Amino acid sequence: MILNGKELSEKRLAIVKSEIEKTGLKPCLATVIVGEDPASQLYVRMKHNACGKVGIRSVGVELPGDSTTEDVVSAVEKLNSDPAVHGILVQLPLPKEIDTEKVIESVIPEKDVDGFHPLNNGRLFSGRPDFVPCTPGGIMTILREYEIDPAGKKAVVIGRSVDVGRPMAALLINADATVTVCHSKTQNLAEETSKADILISAIGRARFVGPEMVKKGAVVIDVGTNHDENGKLCGDVDFEKVEPIASAITPVPGGVGPMTIATLMENTLESARRHANL
């Protein structure tokens, strides 16, 4: 079974649009981008396009590549104090000269629709999540919509990043899965992954996960966005070889990526609802 994130994202975006029309809310998402990295600019455009589809107003703050940490924090603080802005997204990665943690912490938790603020991370890990990071949140929506219940299952997450791997593990624990997190220092990686009922890869290595790493009948979620030696877009999973083994699998493209943006829209709407006490 192909877990079609593109189709599902359209369904979720339609729900967001309907809710906005029904409630009369005027949600607003502000993005902050530093420099002219083409990939970052593309991702920001995609987020603004999604806002336009569902009726969320979007504001873009563009800062030059030589901006200081203080410059970025100042821009964020202006958005924090603007009552018309409900969600703030700082596009990562930031230039290496900028203190990324300081910038993330400058976004007030109530507008942290990316779910990266330490307070929101703490709520997630305590089992009482508020805003969760959009990629793990989108994955949980995929599992729920396709009626894949993690409860009692063995889940393995490859990757321990703060934006995907760690919050993904926390969400799966909250959903009563038994979770193992693997990373670059894990020994006998294939032995660990081949035990997984649900296998999630978020390491950014093209076609790294082969059939020998996957248990027959496993659910495989591919977070990777890579390019192979021929420049072709692909995931972390060798899709053609793993699909016959898996009971369900996300493609790249068209899997997790669209759900990340849909979840961002959902988080922004939820923030607007809270600001309006709805």
PDB file of C-alpha atoms in Angstrom:
ATOM      1  CA  MET A   1       0.000   0.000   0.000  1.00  0.00           C
ATOM      2  CA  ILE A   2       1.298   3.426  -0.958  1.00  0.00           C
ATOM      3  CA  LEU A   3       0.792   6.022   1.768  1.00  0.00           C
ATOM      4  CA  ASN A   4      -0.107   8.956  -0.460  1.00  0.00           C
ATOM      5  CA  GLY A   5       0.880  12.091   1.419  1.00  0.00           C
ATOM      6  CA  LYS A   6       0.024  14.353  -1.493  1.00  0.00           C
ATOM      7  CA  GLU A   7      -3.611  13.214  -1.627  1.00  0.00           C
ATOM      8  CA  LEU A   8      -3.904  13.293   2.140  1.00  0.00           C
ATOM      9  CA  SER A   9      -2.421  16.782   2.345  1.00  0.00           C
ATOM     10  CA  GLU A  10      -5.038  18.077  -0.108  1.00  0.00           C
ATOM     11  CA  LYS A  11      -7.740  16.590   2.106  1.00  0.00           C
ATOM     12  CA  ARG A  12      -6.265  18.195   5.231  1.00  0.00           C
ATOM     13  CA  LEU A  13      -5.818  21.571   3.520  1.00  0.00           C
ATOM     14  CA  ALA A  14      -9.459  21.491   2.405  1.00  0.00           C
ATOM     15  CA  ILE A  15     -10.472  20.983   6.049  1.00  0.00           C
ATOM     16  CA  VAL A  16      -8.326  23.948   7.120  1.00  0.00           C
ATOM     17  CA  LYS A  17      -9.899  26.145   4.421  1.00  0.00           C
ATOM     18  CA  SER A  18     -13.388  25.082   5.450  1.00  0.00           C
ATOM     19  CA  GLU A  19     -12.673  25.835   9.122  1.00  0.00           C
ATOM     20  CA  ILE A  20     -11.369  29.302   8.285  1.00  0.00           C
ATOM     21  CA  GLU A  21     -14.452  30.075   6.196  1.00  0.00           C
ATOM     22  CA  LYS A  22     -16.781  28.704   8.866  1.00  0.00           C
ATOM     23  CA  THR A  23     -15.220  30.530  11.820  1.00  0.00           C
ATOM     24  CA  GLY A  24     -14.382  33.799  10.088  1.00  0.00           C
ATOM     25  CA  LEU A  25     -10.903  33.690  11.587  1.00  0.00           C
ATOM     26  CA  LYS A  26      -8.087  35.562   9.835  1.00  0.00           C
ATOM     27  CA  PRO A  27      -4.989  33.465  10.580  1.00  0.00           C
ATOM     28  CA  CYS A  28      -1.611  34.911   9.655  1.00  0.00           C
ATOM     29  CA  LEU A  29       1.709  33.102   9.236  1.00  0.00           C
ATOM     30  CA  ALA A  30       4.953  35.099   9.176  1.00  0.00           C
ATOM     31  CA  THR A  31       8.146  33.632   7.748  1.00  0.00           C
ATOM     32  CA  VAL A  32      11.661  34.872   8.415  1.00  0.00           C
ATOM     33  CA  ILE A  33      14.410  33.982   5.953  1.00  0.00           C
ATOM     34  CA  VAL A  34      18.059  35.042   6.116  1.00  0.00           C
ATOM     35  CA  GLY A  35      20.170  35.130   2.971  1.00  0.00           C
ATOM     36  CA  GLU A  36      19.501  33.805  -0.506  1.00  0.00           C
ATOM     37  CA  ASP A  37      19.848  30.034  -0.241  1.00  0.00           C
ATOM     38  CA  PRO A  38      17.801  28.691  -3.193  1.00  0.00           C
ATOM     39  CA  ALA A  39      16.455  25.650  -1.316  1.00  0.00           C
ATOM     40  CA  SER A  40      15.322  27.770   1.637  1.00  0.00           C
ATOM     41  CA  GLN A  41      13.678  30.265  -0.691  1.00  0.00           C
ATOM     42  CA  LEU A  42      11.845  27.442  -2.465  1.00  0.00           C
ATOM     43  CA  TYR A  43      10.556  26.006   0.831  1.00  0.00           C
ATOM     44  CA  VAL A  44       9.332  29.433   1.942  1.00  0.00           C
ATOM     45  CA  ARG A  45       7.519  29.955  -1.374  1.00  0.00           C
ATOM     46  CA  MET A  46       5.825  26.575  -0.983  1.00  0.00           C
ATOM     47  CA  LYS A  47       4.609  27.556   2.482  1.00  0.00           C
ATOM     48  CA  HIS A  48       3.275  30.892   1.237  1.00  0.00           C
ATOM     49  CA  ASN A  49       1.533  29.122  -1.656  1.00  0.00           C
ATOM     50  CA  ALA A  50      -0.154  26.754   0.793  1.00  0.00           C
ATOM     51  CA  CYS A  51      -1.313  29.744   2.847  1.00  0.00           C
ATOM     52  CA  GLY A  52      -2.905  31.215  -0.265  1.00  0.00           C
ATOM     53  CA  LYS A  53      -4.778  27.977  -0.959  1.00  0.00           C
ATOM     54  CA  VAL A  54      -6.468  27.827   2.425  1.00  0.00           C
ATOM     55  CA  GLY A  55      -7.050  31.500   3.208  1.00  0.00           C
ATOM     56  CA  ILE A  56      -4.189  32.113   5.639  1.00  0.00           C
ATOM     57  CA  ARG A  57      -2.559  35.510   5.254  1.00  0.00           C
ATOM     58  CA  SER A  58       1.205  35.248   4.912  1.00  0.00           C
ATOM     59  CA  VAL A  59       3.914  37.796   5.651  1.00  0.00           C
ATOM     60  CA  GLY A  60       7.487  37.344   4.511  1.00  0.00           C
ATOM     61  CA  VAL A  61      10.451  38.943   6.293  1.00  0.00           C
ATOM     62  CA  GLU A  62      13.632  38.712   4.244  1.00  0.00           C
ATOM     63  CA  LEU A  63      16.953  39.597   5.863  1.00  0.00           C
ATOM     64  CA  PRO A  64      20.349  39.877   4.166  1.00  0.00           C
ATOM     65  CA  GLY A  65      22.874  37.064   4.507  1.00  0.00           C
ATOM     66  CA  ASP A  66      25.197  39.193   6.641  1.00  0.00           C
ATOM     67  CA  SER A  67      22.533  39.772   9.331  1.00  0.00           C
ATOM     68  CA  THR A  68      23.586  39.243  12.929  1.00  0.00           C
ATOM     69  CA  THR A  69      21.845  37.147  15.547  1.00  0.00           C
ATOM     70  CA  GLU A  70      20.528  40.383  17.053  1.00  0.00           C
ATOM     71  CA  ASP A  71      19.078  41.447  13.694  1.00  0.00           C
ATOM     72  CA  VAL A  72      17.124  38.201  13.382  1.00  0.00           C
ATOM     73  CA  VAL A  73      15.961  38.237  17.003  1.00  0.00           C
ATOM     74  CA  SER A  74      14.786  41.840  16.560  1.00  0.00           C
ATOM     75  CA  ALA A  75      12.730  40.847  13.501  1.00  0.00           C
ATOM     76  CA  VAL A  76      11.186  37.946  15.426  1.00  0.00           C
ATOM     77  CA  GLU A  77      10.344  40.149  18.409  1.00  0.00           C
ATOM     78  CA  LYS A  78       8.435  42.565  16.169  1.00  0.00           C
ATOM     79  CA  LEU A  79       6.334  39.643  14.951  1.00  0.00           C
ATOM     80  CA  ASN A  80       5.877  38.411  18.518  1.00  0.00           C
ATOM     81  CA  SER A  81       4.305  41.737  19.461  1.00  0.00           C
ATOM     82  CA  ASP A  82       2.055  41.967  16.386  1.00  0.00           C
ATOM     83  CA  PRO A  83      -1.422  40.735  17.426  1.00  0.00           C
ATOM     84  CA  ALA A  84      -2.349  40.088  13.779  1.00  0.00           C
ATOM     85  CA  VAL A  85       0.393  37.436  13.454  1.00  0.00           C
ATOM     86  CA  HIS A  86      -0.506  33.996  14.813  1.00  0.00           C
ATOM     87  CA  GLY A  87       2.399  31.862  13.655  1.00  0.00           C
ATOM     88  CA  ILE A  88       6.100  32.575  13.179  1.00  0.00           C
ATOM     89  CA  LEU A  89       8.389  30.326  11.162  1.00  0.00           C
ATOM     90  CA  VAL A  90      12.128  30.958  10.974  1.00  0.00           C
ATOM     91  CA  GLN A  91      13.420  29.123   7.905  1.00  0.00           C
ATOM     92  CA  LEU A  92      16.341  26.850   8.769  1.00  0.00           C
ATOM     93  CA  PRO A  93      19.224  26.432   8.358  1.00  0.00           C
ATOM     94  CA  LEU A  94      20.397  29.902   9.289  1.00  0.00           C
ATOM     95  CA  PRO A  95      23.866  31.130   8.282  1.00  0.00           C
ATOM     96  CA  LYS A  96      26.503  29.557  10.515  1.00  0.00           C
ATOM     97  CA  GLU A  97      27.428  32.914  12.065  1.00  0.00           C
ATOM     98  CA  ILE A  98      23.957  33.185  13.611  1.00  0.00           C
ATOM     99  CA  ASP A  99      23.087  31.587  16.959  1.00  0.00           C
ATOM    100  CA  THR A 100      20.227  29.359  15.789  1.00  0.00           C
ATOM    101  CA  GLU A 101      19.202  28.311  19.306  1.00  0.00           C
ATOM    102  CA  LYS A 102      18.911  31.915  20.434  1.00  0.00           C
ATOM    103  CA  VAL A 103      16.736  32.732  17.436  1.00  0.00           C
ATOM    104  CA  ILE A 104      14.461  29.721  18.002  1.00  0.00           C
ATOM    105  CA  GLU A 105      14.063  30.622  21.657  1.00  0.00           C
ATOM    106  CA  SER A 106      13.137  34.204  20.715  1.00  0.00           C
ATOM    107  CA  VAL A 107       9.871  33.004  19.119  1.00  0.00           C
ATOM    108  CA  ILE A 108       7.200  33.040  21.821  1.00  0.00           C
ATOM    109  CA  PRO A 109       5.816  29.505  22.374  1.00  0.00           C
ATOM    110  CA  GLU A 110       2.257  30.648  21.572  1.00  0.00           C
ATOM    111  CA  LYS A 111       3.328  31.512  18.001  1.00  0.00           C
ATOM    112  CA  ASP A 112       5.859  28.697  17.573  1.00  0.00           C
ATOM    113  CA  VAL A 113       3.923  26.814  14.894  1.00  0.00           C
ATOM    114  CA  ASP A 114       7.139  24.983  13.934  1.00  0.00           C
ATOM    115  CA  GLY A 115       7.171  23.371  17.392  1.00  0.00           C
ATOM    116  CA  PHE A 116      10.896  23.968  17.941  1.00  0.00           C
ATOM    117  CA  HIS A 117      10.840  26.131  21.077  1.00  0.00           C
ATOM    118  CA  PRO A 118      12.269  24.314  24.144  1.00  0.00           C
ATOM    119  CA  LEU A 119       8.992  24.853  26.009  1.00  0.00           C
ATOM    120  CA  ASN A 120       6.996  23.157  23.252  1.00  0.00           C
ATOM    121  CA  ASN A 121       9.604  20.402  23.089  1.00  0.00           C
ATOM    122  CA  GLY A 122       9.247  19.916  26.837  1.00  0.00           C
ATOM    123  CA  ARG A 123       5.469  19.669  26.576  1.00  0.00           C
ATOM    124  CA  LEU A 124       5.833  17.069  23.844  1.00  0.00           C
ATOM    125  CA  PHE A 125       8.244  14.952  25.857  1.00  0.00           C
ATOM    126  CA  SER A 126       6.067  15.229  28.960  1.00  0.00           C
ATOM    127  CA  GLY A 127       3.193  13.675  26.995  1.00  0.00           C
ATOM    128  CA  ARG A 128       1.158  16.907  26.825  1.00  0.00           C
ATOM    129  CA  PRO A 129       2.083  18.311  23.397  1.00  0.00           C
ATOM    130  CA  ASP A 130       1.052  21.770  22.290  1.00  0.00           C
ATOM    131  CA  PHE A 131       2.558  22.620  18.907  1.00  0.00           C
ATOM    132  CA  VAL A 132       4.533  19.667  17.564  1.00  0.00           C
ATOM    133  CA  PRO A 133       7.172  19.877  14.810  1.00  0.00           C
ATOM    134  CA  CYS A 134       5.445  19.676  11.457  1.00  0.00           C
ATOM    135  CA  THR A 135       7.207  16.692   9.907  1.00  0.00           C
ATOM    136  CA  PRO A 136       6.663  14.282  12.833  1.00  0.00           C
ATOM    137  CA  GLY A 137       3.158  15.674  13.263  1.00  0.00           C
ATOM    138  CA  GLY A 138       2.437  15.022   9.592  1.00  0.00           C
ATOM    139  CA  ILE A 139       3.710  11.456   9.910  1.00  0.00           C
ATOM    140  CA  MET A 140       1.381  10.795  12.830  1.00  0.00           C
ATOM    141  CA  THR A 141      -1.494  12.109  10.704  1.00  0.00           C
ATOM    142  CA  ILE A 142      -0.530   9.692   7.900  1.00  0.00           C
ATOM    143  CA  LEU A 143      -0.549   6.762  10.342  1.00  0.00           C
ATOM    144  CA  ARG A 144      -3.883   7.842  11.813  1.00  0.00           C
ATOM    145  CA  GLU A 145      -5.593   8.448   8.456  1.00  0.00           C
ATOM    146  CA  TYR A 146      -4.460   5.066   7.127  1.00  0.00           C
ATOM    147  CA  GLU A 147      -5.559   3.397  10.385  1.00  0.00           C
ATOM    148  CA  ILE A 148      -2.064   2.265  11.349  1.00  0.00           C
ATOM    149  CA  ASP A 149      -2.085   2.147  15.149  1.00  0.00           C
ATOM    150  CA  PRO A 150       1.398   2.333  16.737  1.00  0.00           C
ATOM    151  CA  ALA A 151       0.127   0.987  20.081  1.00  0.00           C
ATOM    152  CA  GLY A 152       2.033  -2.142  21.061  1.00  0.00           C
ATOM    153  CA  LYS A 153       4.168  -2.000  17.894  1.00  0.00           C
ATOM    154  CA  LYS A 154       7.942  -1.849  17.752  1.00  0.00           C
ATOM    155  CA  ALA A 155       8.946   1.394  16.063  1.00  0.00           C
ATOM    156  CA  VAL A 156      12.476   2.239  14.955  1.00  0.00           C
ATOM    157  CA  VAL A 157      13.492   5.797  14.068  1.00  0.00           C
ATOM    158  CA  ILE A 158      16.737   6.277  12.159  1.00  0.00           C
ATOM    159  CA  GLY A 159      18.046   9.744  12.995  1.00  0.00           C
ATOM    160  CA  ARG A 160      18.091  11.754  16.214  1.00  0.00           C
ATOM    161  CA  SER A 161      17.732  15.342  14.962  1.00  0.00           C
ATOM    162  CA  VAL A 162      15.846  17.800  17.149  1.00  0.00           C
ATOM    163  CA  ASP A 163      13.416  18.657  14.344  1.00  0.00           C
ATOM    164  CA  VAL A 164      12.483  15.117  13.265  1.00  0.00           C
ATOM    165  CA  GLY A 165      14.084  12.123  14.981  1.00  0.00           C
ATOM    166  CA  ARG A 166      13.686  13.025  18.642  1.00  0.00           C
ATOM    167  CA  PRO A 167      10.159  14.496  18.465  1.00  0.00           C
ATOM    168  CA  MET A 168       9.128  11.567  16.243  1.00  0.00           C
ATOM    169  CA  ALA A 169      10.235   9.161  18.953  1.00  0.00           C
ATOM    170  CA  ALA A 170       8.317  11.135  21.579  1.00  0.00           C
ATOM    171  CA  LEU A 171       5.100  11.128  19.533  1.00  0.00           C
ATOM    172  CA  LEU A 172       5.377   7.374  18.992  1.00  0.00           C
ATOM    173  CA  ILE A 173       5.954   6.809  22.717  1.00  0.00           C
ATOM    174  CA  ASN A 174       2.901   8.962  23.429  1.00  0.00           C
ATOM    175  CA  ALA A 175       1.011   6.664  21.029  1.00  0.00           C
ATOM    176  CA  ASP A 176       2.092   3.597  23.063  1.00  0.00           C
ATOM    177  CA  ALA A 177       4.710   2.245  20.655  1.00  0.00           C
ATOM    178  CA  THR A 178       7.946   0.684  21.886  1.00  0.00           C
ATOM    179  CA  VAL A 179      10.578   2.943  20.341  1.00  0.00           C
ATOM    180  CA  THR A 180      14.233   2.546  19.407  1.00  0.00           C
ATOM    181  CA  VAL A 181      16.207   5.516  18.055  1.00  0.00           C
ATOM    182  CA  CYS A 182      19.175   4.661  15.844  1.00  0.00           C
ATOM    183  CA  HIS A 183      21.940   6.999  14.705  1.00  0.00           C
ATOM    184  CA  SER A 184      25.489   7.144  13.352  1.00  0.00           C
ATOM    185  CA  LYS A 185      26.935   5.388  16.414  1.00  0.00           C
ATOM    186  CA  THR A 186      24.387   2.554  16.451  1.00  0.00           C
ATOM    187  CA  GLN A 187      25.997  -0.861  16.125  1.00  0.00           C
ATOM    188  CA  ASN A 188      24.354  -3.568  13.997  1.00  0.00           C
ATOM    189  CA  LEU A 189      21.923  -1.075  12.486  1.00  0.00           C
ATOM    190  CA  ALA A 190      20.275  -3.562  10.141  1.00  0.00           C
ATOM    191  CA  GLU A 191      19.642  -5.894  13.074  1.00  0.00           C
ATOM    192  CA  GLU A 192      17.743  -3.109  14.849  1.00  0.00           C
ATOM    193  CA  THR A 193      15.767  -1.888  11.834  1.00  0.00           C
ATOM    194  CA  SER A 194      14.752  -5.367  10.707  1.00  0.00           C
ATOM    195  CA  LYS A 195      12.818  -5.820  13.974  1.00  0.00           C
ATOM    196  CA  ALA A 196      10.635  -2.768  13.328  1.00  0.00           C
ATOM    197  CA  ASP A 197       6.901  -2.963  12.708  1.00  0.00           C
ATOM    198  CA  ILE A 198       7.113   0.750  11.878  1.00  0.00           C
ATOM    199  CA  LEU A 199      10.383   2.009  10.400  1.00  0.00           C
ATOM    200  CA  ILE A 200      10.992   5.748   9.977  1.00  0.00           C
ATOM    201  CA  SER A 201      14.139   7.014   8.280  1.00  0.00           C
ATOM    202  CA  ALA A 202      15.257  10.643   8.620  1.00  0.00           C
ATOM    203  CA  ILE A 203      18.992  10.661   7.920  1.00  0.00           C
ATOM    204  CA  GLY A 204      19.343  12.283   4.508  1.00  0.00           C
ATOM    205  CA  ARG A 205      21.262   9.501   2.748  1.00  0.00           C
ATOM    206  CA  ALA A 206      20.039   8.520  -0.697  1.00  0.00           C
ATOM    207  CA  ARG A 207      18.527   5.003  -0.848  1.00  0.00           C
ATOM    208  CA  PHE A 208      20.376   4.015   2.323  1.00  0.00           C
ATOM    209  CA  VAL A 209      17.620   1.721   3.623  1.00  0.00           C
ATOM    210  CA  GLY A 210      17.631  -1.471   1.565  1.00  0.00           C
ATOM    211  CA  PRO A 211      15.462  -4.600   1.743  1.00  0.00           C
ATOM    212  CA  GLU A 212      17.881  -6.354   4.116  1.00  0.00           C
ATOM    213  CA  MET A 213      17.074  -3.678   6.719  1.00  0.00           C
ATOM    214  CA  VAL A 214      13.285  -4.069   6.572  1.00  0.00           C
ATOM    215  CA  LYS A 215      11.044  -6.634   8.240  1.00  0.00           C
ATOM    216  CA  LYS A 216       8.472  -8.253   5.966  1.00  0.00           C
ATOM    217  CA  GLY A 217       5.150  -6.479   6.412  1.00  0.00           C
ATOM    218  CA  ALA A 218       6.654  -3.389   8.049  1.00  0.00           C
ATOM    219  CA  VAL A 219       5.264   0.114   7.614  1.00  0.00           C
ATOM    220  CA  VAL A 220       8.059   2.247   6.135  1.00  0.00           C
ATOM    221  CA  ILE A 221       8.055   6.046   6.399  1.00  0.00           C
ATOM    222  CA  ASP A 222      10.691   7.864   4.346  1.00  0.00           C
ATOM    223  CA  VAL A 223      11.513  11.400   5.505  1.00  0.00           C
ATOM    224  CA  GLY A 224      14.584  11.789   3.297  1.00  0.00           C
ATOM    225  CA  THR A 225      14.839  14.340   0.500  1.00  0.00           C
ATOM    226  CA  ASN A 226      18.000  13.532  -1.433  1.00  0.00           C
ATOM    227  CA  HIS A 227      19.392  13.440  -4.946  1.00  0.00           C
ATOM    228  CA  ASP A 228      21.125  10.376  -6.307  1.00  0.00           C
ATOM    229  CA  GLU A 229      24.274  10.304  -8.445  1.00  0.00           C
ATOM    230  CA  ASN A 230      22.144  11.150 -11.502  1.00  0.00           C
ATOM    231  CA  GLY A 231      20.530  14.130  -9.809  1.00  0.00           C
ATOM    232  CA  LYS A 232      17.188  12.349  -9.406  1.00  0.00           C
ATOM    233  CA  LEU A 233      15.111  13.167  -6.336  1.00  0.00           C
ATOM    234  CA  CYS A 234      14.890  10.203  -3.968  1.00  0.00           C
ATOM    235  CA  GLY A 235      14.417   9.329  -0.326  1.00  0.00           C
ATOM    236  CA  ASP A 236      16.443   7.502   2.304  1.00  0.00           C
ATOM    237  CA  VAL A 237      14.713   4.261   1.293  1.00  0.00           C
ATOM    238  CA  ASP A 238      15.449   2.230  -1.836  1.00  0.00           C
ATOM    239  CA  PHE A 239      11.772   2.397  -2.782  1.00  0.00           C
ATOM    240  CA  GLU A 240      11.719  -0.089  -5.663  1.00  0.00           C
ATOM    241  CA  LYS A 241      13.418  -2.810  -3.630  1.00  0.00           C
ATOM    242  CA  VAL A 242      11.658  -2.161  -0.322  1.00  0.00           C
ATOM    243  CA  GLU A 243       8.085  -1.657  -1.561  1.00  0.00           C
ATOM    244  CA  PRO A 244       7.480  -5.406  -2.243  1.00  0.00           C
ATOM    245  CA  ILE A 245       8.495  -6.203   1.345  1.00  0.00           C
ATOM    246  CA  ALA A 246       6.618  -3.448   3.149  1.00  0.00           C
ATOM    247  CA  SER A 247       2.909  -3.554   3.948  1.00  0.00           C
ATOM    248  CA  ALA A 248       2.784   0.226   3.518  1.00  0.00           C
ATOM    249  CA  ILE A 249       5.335   2.801   2.383  1.00  0.00           C
ATOM    250  CA  THR A 250       5.578   6.529   1.666  1.00  0.00           C
ATOM    251  CA  PRO A 251       6.988   7.589  -1.714  1.00  0.00           C
ATOM    252  CA  VAL A 252       9.465  10.408  -2.365  1.00  0.00           C
ATOM    253  CA  PRO A 253       8.230  12.789  -3.607  1.00  0.00           C
ATOM    254  CA  GLY A 254       4.568  12.789  -2.614  1.00  0.00           C
ATOM    255  CA  GLY A 255       4.832  11.251   0.833  1.00  0.00           C
ATOM    256  CA  VAL A 256       5.913  13.041   3.994  1.00  0.00           C
ATOM    257  CA  GLY A 257       6.818  16.395   2.372  1.00  0.00           C
ATOM    258  CA  PRO A 258       3.300  17.588   1.527  1.00  0.00           C
ATOM    259  CA  MET A 259       2.089  16.566   4.988  1.00  0.00           C
ATOM    260  CA  THR A 260       4.746  18.714   6.622  1.00  0.00           C
ATOM    261  CA  ILE A 261       3.279  21.813   4.966  1.00  0.00           C
ATOM    262  CA  ALA A 262      -0.309  20.732   5.671  1.00  0.00           C
ATOM    263  CA  THR A 263       0.563  20.352   9.362  1.00  0.00           C
ATOM    264  CA  LEU A 264       2.077  23.835   9.390  1.00  0.00           C
ATOM    265  CA  MET A 265      -1.240  25.186   8.100  1.00  0.00           C
ATOM    266  CA  GLU A 266      -3.113  23.217  10.773  1.00  0.00           C
ATOM    267  CA  ASN A 267      -0.829  24.570  13.501  1.00  0.00           C
ATOM    268  CA  THR A 268      -1.310  28.142  12.268  1.00  0.00           C
ATOM    269  CA  LEU A 269      -5.091  27.744  12.285  1.00  0.00           C
ATOM    270  CA  GLU A 270      -4.941  26.261  15.780  1.00  0.00           C
ATOM    271  CA  SER A 271      -2.868  29.232  16.976  1.00  0.00           C
ATOM    272  CA  ALA A 272      -5.446  31.642  15.526  1.00  0.00           C
ATOM    273  CA  ARG A 273      -8.238  29.734  17.287  1.00  0.00           C
ATOM    274  CA  ARG A 274      -6.416  30.016  20.619  1.00  0.00           C
ATOM    275  CA  HIS A 275      -5.750  33.707  20.152  1.00  0.00           C
ATOM    276  CA  ALA A 276      -9.490  34.155  19.525  1.00  0.00           C
ATOM    277  CA  ASN A 277     -10.338  31.877  22.492  1.00  0.00           C
ATOM    278  CA  LEU A 278     -12.312  29.519  20.227  1.00  0.00           C
TER     279      LEU A 278
END
